[in-house]
Backbone as XML, in Angstrom:
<?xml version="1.0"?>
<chain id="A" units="angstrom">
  <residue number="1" name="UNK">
    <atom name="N" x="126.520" y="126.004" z="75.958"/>
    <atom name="CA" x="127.524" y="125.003" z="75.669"/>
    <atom name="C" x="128.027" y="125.135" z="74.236"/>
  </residue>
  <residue number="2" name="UNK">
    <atom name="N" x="127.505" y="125.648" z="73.491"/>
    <atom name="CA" x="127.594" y="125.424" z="71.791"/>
    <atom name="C" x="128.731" y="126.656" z="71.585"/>
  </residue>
  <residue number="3" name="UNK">
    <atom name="N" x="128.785" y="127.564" z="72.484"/>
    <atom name="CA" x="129.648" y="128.600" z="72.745"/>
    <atom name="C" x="130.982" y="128.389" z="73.399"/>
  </residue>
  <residue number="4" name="UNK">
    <atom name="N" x="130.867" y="127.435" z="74.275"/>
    <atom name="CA" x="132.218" y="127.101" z="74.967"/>
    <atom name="C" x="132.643" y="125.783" z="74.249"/>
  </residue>
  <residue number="5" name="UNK">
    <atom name="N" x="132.923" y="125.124" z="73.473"/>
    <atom name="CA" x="133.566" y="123.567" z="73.000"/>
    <atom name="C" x="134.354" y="123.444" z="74.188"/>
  </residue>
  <residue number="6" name="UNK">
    <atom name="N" x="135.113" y="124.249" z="75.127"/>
    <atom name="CA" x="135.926" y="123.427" z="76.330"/>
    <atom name="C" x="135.656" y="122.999" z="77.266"/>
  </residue>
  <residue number="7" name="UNK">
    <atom name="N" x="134.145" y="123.904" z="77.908"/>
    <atom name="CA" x="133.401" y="123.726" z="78.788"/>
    <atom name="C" x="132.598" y="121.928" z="78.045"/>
  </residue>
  <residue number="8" name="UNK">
    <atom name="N" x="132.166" y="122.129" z="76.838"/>
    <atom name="CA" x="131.879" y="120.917" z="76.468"/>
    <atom name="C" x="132.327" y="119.845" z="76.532"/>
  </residue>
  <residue number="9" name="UNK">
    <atom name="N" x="134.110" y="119.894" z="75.719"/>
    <atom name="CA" x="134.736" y="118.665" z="75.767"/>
    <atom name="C" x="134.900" y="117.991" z="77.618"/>
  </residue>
  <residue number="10" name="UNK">
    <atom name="N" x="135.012" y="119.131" z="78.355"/>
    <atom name="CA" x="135.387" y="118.822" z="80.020"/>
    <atom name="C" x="134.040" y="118.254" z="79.974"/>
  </residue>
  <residue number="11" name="UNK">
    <atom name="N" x="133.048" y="118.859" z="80.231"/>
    <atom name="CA" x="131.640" y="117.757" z="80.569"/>
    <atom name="C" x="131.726" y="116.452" z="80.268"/>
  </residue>
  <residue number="12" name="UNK">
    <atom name="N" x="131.894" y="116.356" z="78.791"/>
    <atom name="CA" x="131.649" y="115.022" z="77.903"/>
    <atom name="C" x="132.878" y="114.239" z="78.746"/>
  </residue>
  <residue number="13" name="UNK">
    <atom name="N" x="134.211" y="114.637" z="78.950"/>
    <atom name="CA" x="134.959" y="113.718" z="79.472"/>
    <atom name="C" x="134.312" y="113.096" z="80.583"/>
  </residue>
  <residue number="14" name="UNK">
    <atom name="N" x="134.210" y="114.193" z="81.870"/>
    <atom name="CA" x="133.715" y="113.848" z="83.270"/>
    <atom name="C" x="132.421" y="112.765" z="83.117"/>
  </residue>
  <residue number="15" name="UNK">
    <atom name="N" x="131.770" y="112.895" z="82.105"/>
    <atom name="CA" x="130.509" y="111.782" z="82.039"/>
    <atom name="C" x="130.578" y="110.789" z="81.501"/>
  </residue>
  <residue number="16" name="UNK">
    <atom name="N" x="132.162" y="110.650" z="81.010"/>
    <atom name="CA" x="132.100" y="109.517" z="80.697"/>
    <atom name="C" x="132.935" y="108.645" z="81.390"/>
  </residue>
  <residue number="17" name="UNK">
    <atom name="N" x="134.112" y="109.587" z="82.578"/>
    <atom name="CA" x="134.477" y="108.960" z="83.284"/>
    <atom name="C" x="133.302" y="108.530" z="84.936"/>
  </residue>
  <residue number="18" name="UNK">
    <atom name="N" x="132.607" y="109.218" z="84.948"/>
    <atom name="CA" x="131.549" y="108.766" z="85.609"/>
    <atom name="C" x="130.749" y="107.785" z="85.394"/>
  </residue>
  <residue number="19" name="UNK">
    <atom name="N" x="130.638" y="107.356" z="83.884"/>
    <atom name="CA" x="129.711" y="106.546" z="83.815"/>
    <atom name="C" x="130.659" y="105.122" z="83.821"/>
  </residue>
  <residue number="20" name="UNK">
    <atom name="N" x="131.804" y="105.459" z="82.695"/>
    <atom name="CA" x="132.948" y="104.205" z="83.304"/>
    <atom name="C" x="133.074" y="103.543" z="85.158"/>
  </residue>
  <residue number="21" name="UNK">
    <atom name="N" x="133.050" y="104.505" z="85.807"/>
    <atom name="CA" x="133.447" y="104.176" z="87.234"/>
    <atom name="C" x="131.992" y="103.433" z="87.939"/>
  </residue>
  <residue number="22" name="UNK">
    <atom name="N" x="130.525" y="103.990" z="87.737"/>
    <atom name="CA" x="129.551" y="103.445" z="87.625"/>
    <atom name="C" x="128.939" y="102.229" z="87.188"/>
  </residue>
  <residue number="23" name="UNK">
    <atom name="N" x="129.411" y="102.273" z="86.320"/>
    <atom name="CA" x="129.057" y="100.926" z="85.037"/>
    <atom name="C" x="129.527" y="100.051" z="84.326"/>
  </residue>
  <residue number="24" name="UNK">
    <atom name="N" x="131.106" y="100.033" z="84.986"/>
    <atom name="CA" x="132.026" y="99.686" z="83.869"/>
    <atom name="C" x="131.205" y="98.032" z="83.941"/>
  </residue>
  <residue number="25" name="UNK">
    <atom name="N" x="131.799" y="96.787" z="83.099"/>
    <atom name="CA" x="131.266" y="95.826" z="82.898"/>
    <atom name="C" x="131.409" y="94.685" z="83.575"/>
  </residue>
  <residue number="26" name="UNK">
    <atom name="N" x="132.785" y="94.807" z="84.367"/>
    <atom name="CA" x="133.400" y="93.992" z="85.834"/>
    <atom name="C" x="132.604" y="94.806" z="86.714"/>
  </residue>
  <residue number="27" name="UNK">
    <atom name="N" x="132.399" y="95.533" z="86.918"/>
    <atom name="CA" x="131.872" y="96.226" z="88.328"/>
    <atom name="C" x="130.386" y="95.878" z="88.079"/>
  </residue>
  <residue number="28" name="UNK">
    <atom name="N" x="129.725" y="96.165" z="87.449"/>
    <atom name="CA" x="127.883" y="95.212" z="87.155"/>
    <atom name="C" x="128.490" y="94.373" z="87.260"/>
  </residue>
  <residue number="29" name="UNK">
    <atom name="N" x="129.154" y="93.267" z="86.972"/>
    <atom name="CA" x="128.986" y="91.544" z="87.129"/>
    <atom name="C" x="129.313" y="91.186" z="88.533"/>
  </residue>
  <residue number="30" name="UNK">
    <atom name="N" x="130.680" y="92.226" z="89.025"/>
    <atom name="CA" x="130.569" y="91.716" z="90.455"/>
    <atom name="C" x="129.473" y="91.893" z="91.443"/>
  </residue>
  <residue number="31" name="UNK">
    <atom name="N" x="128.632" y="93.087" z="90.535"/>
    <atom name="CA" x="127.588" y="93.471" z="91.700"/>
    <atom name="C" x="126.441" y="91.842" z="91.196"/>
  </residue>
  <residue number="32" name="UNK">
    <atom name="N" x="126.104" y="91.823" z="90.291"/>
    <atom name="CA" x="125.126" y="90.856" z="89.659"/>
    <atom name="C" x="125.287" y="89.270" z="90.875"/>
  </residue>
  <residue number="33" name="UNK">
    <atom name="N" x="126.994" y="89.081" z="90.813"/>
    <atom name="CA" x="126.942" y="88.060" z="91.400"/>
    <atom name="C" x="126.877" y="88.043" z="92.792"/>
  </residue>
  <residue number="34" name="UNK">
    <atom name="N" x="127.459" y="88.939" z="92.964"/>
    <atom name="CA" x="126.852" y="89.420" z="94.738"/>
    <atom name="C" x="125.603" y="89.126" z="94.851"/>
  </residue>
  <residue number="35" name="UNK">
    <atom name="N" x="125.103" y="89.911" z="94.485"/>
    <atom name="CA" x="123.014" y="89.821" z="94.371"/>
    <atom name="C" x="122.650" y="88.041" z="94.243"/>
  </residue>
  <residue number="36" name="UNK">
    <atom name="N" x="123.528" y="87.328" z="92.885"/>
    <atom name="CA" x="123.204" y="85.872" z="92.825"/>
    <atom name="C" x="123.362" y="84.752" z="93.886"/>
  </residue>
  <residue number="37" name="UNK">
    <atom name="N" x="124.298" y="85.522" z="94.881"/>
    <atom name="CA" x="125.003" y="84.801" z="96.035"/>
    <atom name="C" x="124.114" y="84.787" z="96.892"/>
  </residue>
  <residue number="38" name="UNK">
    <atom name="N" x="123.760" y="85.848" z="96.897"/>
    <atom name="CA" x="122.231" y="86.044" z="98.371"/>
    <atom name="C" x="121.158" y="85.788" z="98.073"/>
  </residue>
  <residue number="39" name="UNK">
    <atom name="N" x="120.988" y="84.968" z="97.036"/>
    <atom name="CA" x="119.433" y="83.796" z="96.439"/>
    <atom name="C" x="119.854" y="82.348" z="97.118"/>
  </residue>
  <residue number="40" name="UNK">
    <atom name="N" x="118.491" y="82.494" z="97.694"/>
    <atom name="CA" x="119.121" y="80.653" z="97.620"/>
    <atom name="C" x="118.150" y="79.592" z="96.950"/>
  </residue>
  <residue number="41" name="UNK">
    <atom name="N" x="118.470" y="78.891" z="96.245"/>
    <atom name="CA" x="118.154" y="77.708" z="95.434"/>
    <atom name="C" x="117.184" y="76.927" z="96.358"/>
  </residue>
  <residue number="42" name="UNK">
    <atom name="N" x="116.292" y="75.835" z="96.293"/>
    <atom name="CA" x="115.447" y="75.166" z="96.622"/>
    <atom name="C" x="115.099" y="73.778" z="95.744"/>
  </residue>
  <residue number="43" name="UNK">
    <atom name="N" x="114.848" y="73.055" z="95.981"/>
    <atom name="CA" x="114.142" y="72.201" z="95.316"/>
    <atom name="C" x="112.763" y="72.586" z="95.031"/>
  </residue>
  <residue number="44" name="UNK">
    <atom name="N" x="112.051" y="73.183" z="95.121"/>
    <atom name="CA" x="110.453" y="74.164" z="94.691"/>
    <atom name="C" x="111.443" y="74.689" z="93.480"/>
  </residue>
  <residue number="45" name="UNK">
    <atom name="N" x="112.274" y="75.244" z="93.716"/>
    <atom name="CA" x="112.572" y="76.366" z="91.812"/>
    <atom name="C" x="112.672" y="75.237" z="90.657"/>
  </residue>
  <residue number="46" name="UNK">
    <atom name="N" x="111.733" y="75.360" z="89.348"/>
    <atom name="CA" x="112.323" y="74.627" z="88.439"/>
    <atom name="C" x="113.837" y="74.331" z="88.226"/>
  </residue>
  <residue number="47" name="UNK">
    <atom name="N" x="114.650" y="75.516" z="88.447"/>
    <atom name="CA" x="115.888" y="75.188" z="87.688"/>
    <atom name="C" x="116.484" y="74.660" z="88.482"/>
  </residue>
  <residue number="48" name="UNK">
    <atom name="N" x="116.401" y="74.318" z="89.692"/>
    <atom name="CA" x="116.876" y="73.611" z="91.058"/>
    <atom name="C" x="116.515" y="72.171" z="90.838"/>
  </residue>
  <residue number="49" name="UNK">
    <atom name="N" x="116.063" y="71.595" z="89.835"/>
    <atom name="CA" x="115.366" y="69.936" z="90.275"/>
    <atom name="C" x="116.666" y="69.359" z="89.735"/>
  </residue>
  <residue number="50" name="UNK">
    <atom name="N" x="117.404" y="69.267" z="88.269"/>
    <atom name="CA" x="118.423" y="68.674" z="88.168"/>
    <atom name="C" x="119.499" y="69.657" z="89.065"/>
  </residue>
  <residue number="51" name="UNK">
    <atom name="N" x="120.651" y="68.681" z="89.735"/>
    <atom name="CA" x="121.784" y="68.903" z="90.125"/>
    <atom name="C" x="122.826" y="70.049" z="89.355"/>
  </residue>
  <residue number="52" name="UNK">
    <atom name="N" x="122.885" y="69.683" z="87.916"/>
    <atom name="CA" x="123.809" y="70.332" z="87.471"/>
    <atom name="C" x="123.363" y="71.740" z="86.908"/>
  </residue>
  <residue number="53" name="UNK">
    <atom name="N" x="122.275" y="72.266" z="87.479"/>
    <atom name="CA" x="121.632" y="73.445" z="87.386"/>
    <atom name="C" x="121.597" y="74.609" z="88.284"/>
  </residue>
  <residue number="54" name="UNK">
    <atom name="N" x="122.181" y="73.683" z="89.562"/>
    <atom name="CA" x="122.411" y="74.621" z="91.074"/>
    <atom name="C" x="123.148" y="75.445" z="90.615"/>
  </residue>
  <residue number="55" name="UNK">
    <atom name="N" x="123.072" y="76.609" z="91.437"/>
    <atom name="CA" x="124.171" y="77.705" z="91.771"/>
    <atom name="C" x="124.893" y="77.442" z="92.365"/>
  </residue>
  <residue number="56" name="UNK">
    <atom name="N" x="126.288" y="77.406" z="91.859"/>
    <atom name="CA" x="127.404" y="77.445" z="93.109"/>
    <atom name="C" x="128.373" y="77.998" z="92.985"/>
  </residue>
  <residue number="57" name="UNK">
    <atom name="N" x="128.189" y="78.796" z="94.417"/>
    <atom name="CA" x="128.925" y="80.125" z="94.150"/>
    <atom name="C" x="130.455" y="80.103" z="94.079"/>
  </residue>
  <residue number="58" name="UNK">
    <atom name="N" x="131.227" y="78.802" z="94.319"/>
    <atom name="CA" x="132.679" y="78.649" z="93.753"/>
    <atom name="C" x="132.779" y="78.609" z="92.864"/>
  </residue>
  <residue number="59" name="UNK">
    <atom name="N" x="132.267" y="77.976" z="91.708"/>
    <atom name="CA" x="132.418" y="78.130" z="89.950"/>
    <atom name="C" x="132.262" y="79.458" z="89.652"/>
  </residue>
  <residue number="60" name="UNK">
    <atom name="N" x="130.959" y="80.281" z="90.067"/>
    <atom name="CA" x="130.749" y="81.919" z="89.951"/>
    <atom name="C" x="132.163" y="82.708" z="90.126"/>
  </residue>
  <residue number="61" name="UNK">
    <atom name="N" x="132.808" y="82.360" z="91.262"/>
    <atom name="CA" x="133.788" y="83.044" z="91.666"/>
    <atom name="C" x="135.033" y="82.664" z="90.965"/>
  </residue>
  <residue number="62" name="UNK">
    <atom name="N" x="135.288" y="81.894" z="90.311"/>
    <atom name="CA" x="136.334" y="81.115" z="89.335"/>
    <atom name="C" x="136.485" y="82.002" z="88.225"/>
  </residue>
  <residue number="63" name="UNK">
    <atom name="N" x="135.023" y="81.840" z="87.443"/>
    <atom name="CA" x="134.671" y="82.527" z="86.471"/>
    <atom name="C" x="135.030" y="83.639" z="86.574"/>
  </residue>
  <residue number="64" name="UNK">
    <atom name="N" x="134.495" y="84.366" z="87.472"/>
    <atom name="CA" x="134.449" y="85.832" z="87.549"/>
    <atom name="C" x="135.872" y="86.496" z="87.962"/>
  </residue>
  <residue number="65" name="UNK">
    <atom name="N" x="136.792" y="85.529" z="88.494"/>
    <atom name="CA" x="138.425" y="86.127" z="88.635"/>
    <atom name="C" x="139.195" y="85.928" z="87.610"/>
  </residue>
  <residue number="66" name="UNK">
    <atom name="N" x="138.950" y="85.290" z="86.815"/>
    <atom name="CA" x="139.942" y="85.119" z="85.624"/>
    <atom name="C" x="139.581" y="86.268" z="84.564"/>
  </residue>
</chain>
């Protein structure tokens, strides 16, 4: 690689458009809240005893479109 810089710069691009398309920071959150959607809350979970602590997945989805 230290011999080719073009072969280099092409790698370095492709990995970083790979890792963009992978990882970008909307694409983890939509996955995150997906995953948060398919938990369900209880009255047993601490953070479930007050009301205004529930998950609900319309505010999630509010949030997450704007």
């Amino acid at each position: 690689m230290a011999r080719d810089p073009q072969l280099t710069s092409r790698m370095g691009e492709n990995a970083r458009r790979a890792c963009e398309d992978f990882y970008d920071k909307s694409i983890a959150i939509q996955g995150w809240a997906s995953m948060l959607r398919g938990l369900s809350v209880t009255k047993e979970m601490p953070s479930a005893v007050e009301e205004d602590q529930t998950f609900r997945p319309e505010i999630a989805d509010t949030v997450l479109t704007e």
